[in-house]
mmCIF file of C-alpha atoms in Angstrom:
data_model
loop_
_atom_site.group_PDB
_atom_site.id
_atom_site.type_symbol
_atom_site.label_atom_id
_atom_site.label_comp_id
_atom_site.label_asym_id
_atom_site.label_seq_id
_atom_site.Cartn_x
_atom_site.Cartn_y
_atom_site.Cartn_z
ATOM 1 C CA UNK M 283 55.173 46.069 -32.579
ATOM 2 C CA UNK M 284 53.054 47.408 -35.273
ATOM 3 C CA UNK M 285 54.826 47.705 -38.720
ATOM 4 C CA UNK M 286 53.923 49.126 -42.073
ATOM 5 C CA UNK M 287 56.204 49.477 -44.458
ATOM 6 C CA UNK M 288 55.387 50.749 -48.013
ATOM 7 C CA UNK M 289 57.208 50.541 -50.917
ATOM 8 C CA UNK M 290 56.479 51.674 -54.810
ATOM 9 C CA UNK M 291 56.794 55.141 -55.107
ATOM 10 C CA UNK M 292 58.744 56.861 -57.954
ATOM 11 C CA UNK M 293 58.687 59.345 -60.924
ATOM 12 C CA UNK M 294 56.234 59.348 -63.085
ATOM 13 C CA UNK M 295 55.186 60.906 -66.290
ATOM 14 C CA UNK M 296 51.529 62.932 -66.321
ATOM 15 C CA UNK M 297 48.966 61.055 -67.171
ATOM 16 C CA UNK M 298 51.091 57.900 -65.648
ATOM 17 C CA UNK M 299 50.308 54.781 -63.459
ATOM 18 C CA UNK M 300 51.758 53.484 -60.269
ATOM 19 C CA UNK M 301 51.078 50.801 -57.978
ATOM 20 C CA UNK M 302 51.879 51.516 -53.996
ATOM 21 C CA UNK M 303 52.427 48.312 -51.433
ATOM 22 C CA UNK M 304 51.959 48.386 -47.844
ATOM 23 C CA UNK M 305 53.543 45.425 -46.151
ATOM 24 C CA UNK M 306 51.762 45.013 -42.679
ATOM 25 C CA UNK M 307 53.520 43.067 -39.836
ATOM 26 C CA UNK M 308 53.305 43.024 -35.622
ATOM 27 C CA UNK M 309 49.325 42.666 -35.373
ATOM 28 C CA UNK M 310 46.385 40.852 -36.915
ATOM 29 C CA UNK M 311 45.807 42.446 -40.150
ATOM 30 C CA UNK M 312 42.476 41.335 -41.355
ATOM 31 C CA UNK M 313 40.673 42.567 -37.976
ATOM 32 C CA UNK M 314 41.825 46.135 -39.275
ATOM 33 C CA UNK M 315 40.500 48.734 -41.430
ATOM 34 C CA UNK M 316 42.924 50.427 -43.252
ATOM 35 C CA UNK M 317 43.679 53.998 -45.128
ATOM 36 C CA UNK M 318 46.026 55.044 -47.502
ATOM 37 C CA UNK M 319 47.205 58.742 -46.899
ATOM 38 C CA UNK M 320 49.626 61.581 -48.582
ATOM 39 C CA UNK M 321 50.999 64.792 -47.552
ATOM 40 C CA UNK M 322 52.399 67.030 -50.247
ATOM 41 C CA UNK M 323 55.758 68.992 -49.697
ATOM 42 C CA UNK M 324 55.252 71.672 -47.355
ATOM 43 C CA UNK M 325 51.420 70.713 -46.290
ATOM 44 C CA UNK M 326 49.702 69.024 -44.092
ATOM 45 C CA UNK M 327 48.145 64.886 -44.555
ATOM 46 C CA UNK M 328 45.516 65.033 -46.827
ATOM 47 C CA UNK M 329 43.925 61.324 -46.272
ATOM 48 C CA UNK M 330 43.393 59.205 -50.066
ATOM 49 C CA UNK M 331 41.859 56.148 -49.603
ATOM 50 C CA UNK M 332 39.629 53.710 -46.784
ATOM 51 C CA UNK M 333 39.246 49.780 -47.181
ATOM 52 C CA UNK M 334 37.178 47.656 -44.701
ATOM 53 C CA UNK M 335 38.503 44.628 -43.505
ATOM 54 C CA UNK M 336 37.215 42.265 -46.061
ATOM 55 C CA UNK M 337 37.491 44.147 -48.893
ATOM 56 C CA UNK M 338 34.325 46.008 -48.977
ATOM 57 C CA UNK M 339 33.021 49.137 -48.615
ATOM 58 C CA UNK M 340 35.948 51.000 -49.944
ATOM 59 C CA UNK M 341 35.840 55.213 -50.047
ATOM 60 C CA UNK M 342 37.832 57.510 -51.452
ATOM 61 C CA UNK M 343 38.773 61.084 -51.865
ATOM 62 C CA UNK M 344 36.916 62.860 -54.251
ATOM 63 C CA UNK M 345 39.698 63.692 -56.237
ATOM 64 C CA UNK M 346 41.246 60.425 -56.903
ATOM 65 C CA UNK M 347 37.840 58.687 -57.384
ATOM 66 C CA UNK M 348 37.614 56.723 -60.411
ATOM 67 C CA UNK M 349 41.941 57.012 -60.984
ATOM 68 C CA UNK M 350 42.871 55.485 -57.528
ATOM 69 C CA UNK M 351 41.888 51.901 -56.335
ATOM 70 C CA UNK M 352 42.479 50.596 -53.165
ATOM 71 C CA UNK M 353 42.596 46.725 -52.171
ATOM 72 C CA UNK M 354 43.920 44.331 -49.772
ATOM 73 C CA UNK M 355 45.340 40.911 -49.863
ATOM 74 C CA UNK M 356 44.205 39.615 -45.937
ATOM 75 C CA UNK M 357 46.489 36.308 -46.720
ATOM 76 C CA UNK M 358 49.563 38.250 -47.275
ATOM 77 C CA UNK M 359 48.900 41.291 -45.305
ATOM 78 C CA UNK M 360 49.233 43.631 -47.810
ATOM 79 C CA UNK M 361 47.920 46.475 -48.703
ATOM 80 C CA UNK M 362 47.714 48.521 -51.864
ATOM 81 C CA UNK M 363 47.013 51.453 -53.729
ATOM 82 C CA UNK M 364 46.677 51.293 -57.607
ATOM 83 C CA UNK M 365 47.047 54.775 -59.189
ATOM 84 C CA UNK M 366 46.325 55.913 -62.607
ATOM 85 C CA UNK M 367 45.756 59.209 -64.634
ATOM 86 C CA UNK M 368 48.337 60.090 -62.056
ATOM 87 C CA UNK M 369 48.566 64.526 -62.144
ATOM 88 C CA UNK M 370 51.221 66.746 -60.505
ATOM 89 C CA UNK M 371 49.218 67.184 -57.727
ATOM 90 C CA UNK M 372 49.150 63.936 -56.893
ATOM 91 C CA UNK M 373 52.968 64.415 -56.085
ATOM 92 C CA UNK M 374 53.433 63.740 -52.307
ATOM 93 C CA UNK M 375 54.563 61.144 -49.598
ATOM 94 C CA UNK M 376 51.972 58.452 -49.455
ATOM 95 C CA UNK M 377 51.572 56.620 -46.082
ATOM 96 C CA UNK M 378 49.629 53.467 -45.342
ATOM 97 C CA UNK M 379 47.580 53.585 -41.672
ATOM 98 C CA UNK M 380 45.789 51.764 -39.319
ATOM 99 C CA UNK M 381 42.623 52.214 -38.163
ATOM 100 C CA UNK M 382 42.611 50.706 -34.655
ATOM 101 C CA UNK M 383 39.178 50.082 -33.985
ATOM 102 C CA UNK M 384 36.869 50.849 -36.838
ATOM 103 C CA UNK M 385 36.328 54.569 -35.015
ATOM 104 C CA UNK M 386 39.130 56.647 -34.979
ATOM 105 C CA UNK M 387 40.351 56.246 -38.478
ATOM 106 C CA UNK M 388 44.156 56.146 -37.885
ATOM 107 C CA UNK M 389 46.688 55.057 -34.986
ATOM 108 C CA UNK M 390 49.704 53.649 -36.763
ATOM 109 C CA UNK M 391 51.513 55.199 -40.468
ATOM 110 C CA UNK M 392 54.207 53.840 -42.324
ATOM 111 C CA UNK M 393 57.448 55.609 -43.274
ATOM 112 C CA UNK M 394 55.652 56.659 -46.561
ATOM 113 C CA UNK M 395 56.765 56.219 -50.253
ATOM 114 C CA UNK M 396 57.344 59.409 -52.348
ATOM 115 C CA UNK M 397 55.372 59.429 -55.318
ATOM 116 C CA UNK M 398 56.555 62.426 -58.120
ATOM 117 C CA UNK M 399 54.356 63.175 -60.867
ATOM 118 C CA UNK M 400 56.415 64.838 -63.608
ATOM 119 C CA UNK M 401 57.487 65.615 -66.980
ATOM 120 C CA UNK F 65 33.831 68.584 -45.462
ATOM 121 C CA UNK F 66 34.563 69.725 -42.512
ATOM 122 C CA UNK F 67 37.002 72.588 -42.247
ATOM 123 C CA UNK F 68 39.547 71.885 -39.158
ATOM 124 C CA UNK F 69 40.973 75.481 -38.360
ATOM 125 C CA UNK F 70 44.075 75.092 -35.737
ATOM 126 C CA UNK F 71 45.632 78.388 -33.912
ATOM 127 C CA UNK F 72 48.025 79.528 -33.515
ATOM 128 C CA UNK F 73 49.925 77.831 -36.716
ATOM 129 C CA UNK F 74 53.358 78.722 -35.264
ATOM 130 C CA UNK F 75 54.366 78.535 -31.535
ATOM 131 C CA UNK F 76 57.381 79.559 -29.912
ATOM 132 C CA UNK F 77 57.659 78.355 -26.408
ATOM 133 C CA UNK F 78 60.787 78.084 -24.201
ATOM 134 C CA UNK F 79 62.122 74.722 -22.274
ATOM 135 C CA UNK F 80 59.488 73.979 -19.753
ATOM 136 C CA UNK F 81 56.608 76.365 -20.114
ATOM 137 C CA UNK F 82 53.407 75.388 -21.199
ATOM 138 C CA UNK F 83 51.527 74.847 -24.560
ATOM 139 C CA UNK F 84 48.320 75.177 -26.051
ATOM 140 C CA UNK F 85 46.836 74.406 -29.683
ATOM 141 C CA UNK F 86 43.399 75.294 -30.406
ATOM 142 C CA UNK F 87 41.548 73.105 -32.936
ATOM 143 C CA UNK F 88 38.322 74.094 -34.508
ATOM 144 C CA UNK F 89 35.727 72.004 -37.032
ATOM 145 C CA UNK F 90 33.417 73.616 -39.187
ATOM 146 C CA UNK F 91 30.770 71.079 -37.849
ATOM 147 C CA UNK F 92 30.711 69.045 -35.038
ATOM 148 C CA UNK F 93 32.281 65.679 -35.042
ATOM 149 C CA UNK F 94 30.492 64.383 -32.614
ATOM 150 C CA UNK F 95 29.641 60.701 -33.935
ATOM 151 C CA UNK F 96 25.950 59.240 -33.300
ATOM 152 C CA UNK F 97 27.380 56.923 -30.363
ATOM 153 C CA UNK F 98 28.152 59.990 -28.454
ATOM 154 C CA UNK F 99 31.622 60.079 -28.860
ATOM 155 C CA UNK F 100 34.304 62.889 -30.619
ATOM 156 C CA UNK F 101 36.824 61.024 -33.166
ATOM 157 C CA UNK F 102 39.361 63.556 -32.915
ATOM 158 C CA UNK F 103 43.063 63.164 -32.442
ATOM 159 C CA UNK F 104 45.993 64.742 -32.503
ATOM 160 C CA UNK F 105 48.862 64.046 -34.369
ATOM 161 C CA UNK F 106 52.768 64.897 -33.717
ATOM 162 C CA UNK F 107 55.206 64.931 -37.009
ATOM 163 C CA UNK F 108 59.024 65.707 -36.655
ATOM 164 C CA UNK F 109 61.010 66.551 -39.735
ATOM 165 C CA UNK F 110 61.331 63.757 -41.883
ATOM 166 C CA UNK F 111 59.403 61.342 -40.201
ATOM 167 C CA UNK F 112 55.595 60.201 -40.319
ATOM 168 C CA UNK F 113 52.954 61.810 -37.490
ATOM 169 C CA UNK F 114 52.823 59.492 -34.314
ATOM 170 C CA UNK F 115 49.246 60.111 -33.086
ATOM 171 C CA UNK F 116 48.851 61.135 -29.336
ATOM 172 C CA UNK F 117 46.221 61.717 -28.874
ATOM 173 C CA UNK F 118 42.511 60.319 -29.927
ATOM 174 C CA UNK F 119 38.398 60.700 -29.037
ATOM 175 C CA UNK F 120 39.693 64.014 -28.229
ATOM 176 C CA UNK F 121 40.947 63.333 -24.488
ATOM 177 C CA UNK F 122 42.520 59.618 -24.762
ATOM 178 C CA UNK F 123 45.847 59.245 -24.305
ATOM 179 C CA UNK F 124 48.132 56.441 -26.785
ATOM 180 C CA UNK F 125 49.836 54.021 -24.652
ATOM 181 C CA UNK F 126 53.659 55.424 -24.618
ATOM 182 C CA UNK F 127 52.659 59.114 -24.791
ATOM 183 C CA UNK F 128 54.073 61.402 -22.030
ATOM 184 C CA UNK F 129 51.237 62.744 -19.469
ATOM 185 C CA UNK F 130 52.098 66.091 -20.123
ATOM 186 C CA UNK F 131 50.640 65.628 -23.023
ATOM 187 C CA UNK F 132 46.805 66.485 -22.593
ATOM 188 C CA UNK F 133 43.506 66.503 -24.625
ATOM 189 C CA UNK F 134 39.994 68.316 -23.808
ATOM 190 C CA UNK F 135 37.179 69.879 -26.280
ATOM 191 C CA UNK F 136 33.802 68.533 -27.420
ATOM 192 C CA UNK F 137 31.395 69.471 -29.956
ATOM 193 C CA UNK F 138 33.265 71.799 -32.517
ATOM 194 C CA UNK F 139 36.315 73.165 -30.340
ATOM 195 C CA UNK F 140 39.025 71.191 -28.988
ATOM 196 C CA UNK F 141 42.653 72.168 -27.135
ATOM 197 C CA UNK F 142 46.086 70.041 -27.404
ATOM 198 C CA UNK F 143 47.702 71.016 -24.197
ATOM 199 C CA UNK F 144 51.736 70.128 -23.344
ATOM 200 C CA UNK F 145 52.550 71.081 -19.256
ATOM 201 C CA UNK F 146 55.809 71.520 -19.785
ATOM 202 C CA UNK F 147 57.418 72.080 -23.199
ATOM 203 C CA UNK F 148 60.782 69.435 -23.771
ATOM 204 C CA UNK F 149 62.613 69.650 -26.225
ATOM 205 C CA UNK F 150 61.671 66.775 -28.421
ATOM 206 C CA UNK F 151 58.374 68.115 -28.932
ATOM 207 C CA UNK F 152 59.571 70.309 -31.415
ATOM 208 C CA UNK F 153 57.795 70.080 -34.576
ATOM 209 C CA UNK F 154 54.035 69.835 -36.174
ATOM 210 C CA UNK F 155 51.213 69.194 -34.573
ATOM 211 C CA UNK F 156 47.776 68.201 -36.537
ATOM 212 C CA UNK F 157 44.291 67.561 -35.719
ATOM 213 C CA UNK F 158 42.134 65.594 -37.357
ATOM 214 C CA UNK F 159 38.158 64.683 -37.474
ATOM 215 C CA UNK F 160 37.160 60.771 -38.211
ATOM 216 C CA UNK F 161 33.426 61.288 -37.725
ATOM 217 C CA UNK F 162 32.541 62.512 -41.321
ATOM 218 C CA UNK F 163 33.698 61.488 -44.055
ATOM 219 C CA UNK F 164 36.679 62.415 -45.668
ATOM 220 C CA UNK F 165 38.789 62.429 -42.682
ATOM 221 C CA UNK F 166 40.551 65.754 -42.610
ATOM 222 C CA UNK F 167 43.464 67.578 -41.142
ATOM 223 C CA UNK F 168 44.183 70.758 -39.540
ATOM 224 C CA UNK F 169 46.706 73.016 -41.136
ATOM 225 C CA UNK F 170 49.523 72.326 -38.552
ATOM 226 C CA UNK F 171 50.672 74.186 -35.292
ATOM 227 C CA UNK F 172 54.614 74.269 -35.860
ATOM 228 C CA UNK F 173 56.088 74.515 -32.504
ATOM 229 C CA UNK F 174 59.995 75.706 -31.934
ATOM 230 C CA UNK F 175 61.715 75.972 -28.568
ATOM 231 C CA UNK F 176 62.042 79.894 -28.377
#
């Protein structure tokens, strides 16, 4: 059974920095793609953050380029999401995600960590 | 980006009627290799979206056949037979042909 289970999330001050983990279990992580996702309260997903399955080509949301970095540690199947310069609207649940197949993007999410960006 | 526009974004149906939820892009996602990476995502409260649906009429392994998924091009239609009543909740679509992926606003459906 597929599992992804993130951890990290918090309060933080404006201007703050935060590091997400994604802890990836039940399938053969470094065949996968993988995304890093949010949905703010009340909205709909918004998706963050891509990462191939070596490492490289990563892309990103316009708005978080340059504060957010994504990575991936294949021999510990982990995944994670390094976030700086952190803004109140960053403030949302972020999810980790599967892409299945290198097409569709995104099967399987995590429970999500909430991430709070406040003074 | 492409625009995803869903309708209606709130749908009241009663136990065991049918469902429909229109999904519109603002482009076509139609990928080069011919094929439409759209799916369709369910979300209860408090819990993540469990995707249903993908390349706009595959089902996920697990999913209930009423559960149903047409469209090509720019339009596309999430259809449930009949309506139980654990498929209360939101439904999104979502494009993965252009980049960045994005969402529809959500159809919230409610047992009338």
């Amino acid at each position: 059974e597929v599992q992804l289970v993130e951890s990290g999330g918090g309060l933080v001050q404006p201007g703050g920095s935060l590091r997400l983990s994604c802890a990836a279990s039940g399938f053969t992580f470094s065949r996968h793609w993988m995304s890093w996702l949010r949905q703010a309260p009340g909205k709909g997903p918004e998706w963050v953050a891509y990462i191939a399955k070596d490492g490289t080509p990563k892309y990103y949301l316009d708005s978080v380029e340059g504060r957010f970095v994504i990575s991936r540690d294949n021999a510990r199947d982990s995944l994670s999401l390094q976030m700086n310069s952190l803004r109140p609207d960053d403030t949302a649940v972020y999810y980790c995600a599967r892409d299945p197949d290198g097409s569709s993007k995104v099967d399987h999410w995590g429970q999500g960590t909430p991430v709070i960006v406040s003074s | 980006d492409v625009v995803m526009t869903q309708s209606p974004l709130s749908l009241p149906v009663t136990l065991g009627q049918p469902a429909s939820i229109s999904c519109r892009s603002s482009r076509s996602v139609v990928f080069i290799d011919g094929k439409a990476y759209l799916s369709w995502f369910h979300q209860r409260p408090g819990q993540s979206p469990r995707r249903l649906i993908y390349e706009a009429s595959e089902r996920d392994s697990g999913v209930p056949d009423r559960f149903s998924g047409s469209g090509s091009g720019s339009d596309f239609t999430l259809k449930i037979s009949r309506v139980e009543a654990e498929d209360v909740g939101v439904y999104y679509c979502m494009q993965g042909t252009h980049w960045p992926l994005t969402f529809g606003q959500g159809t919230r459906l409610e047992i009338k």
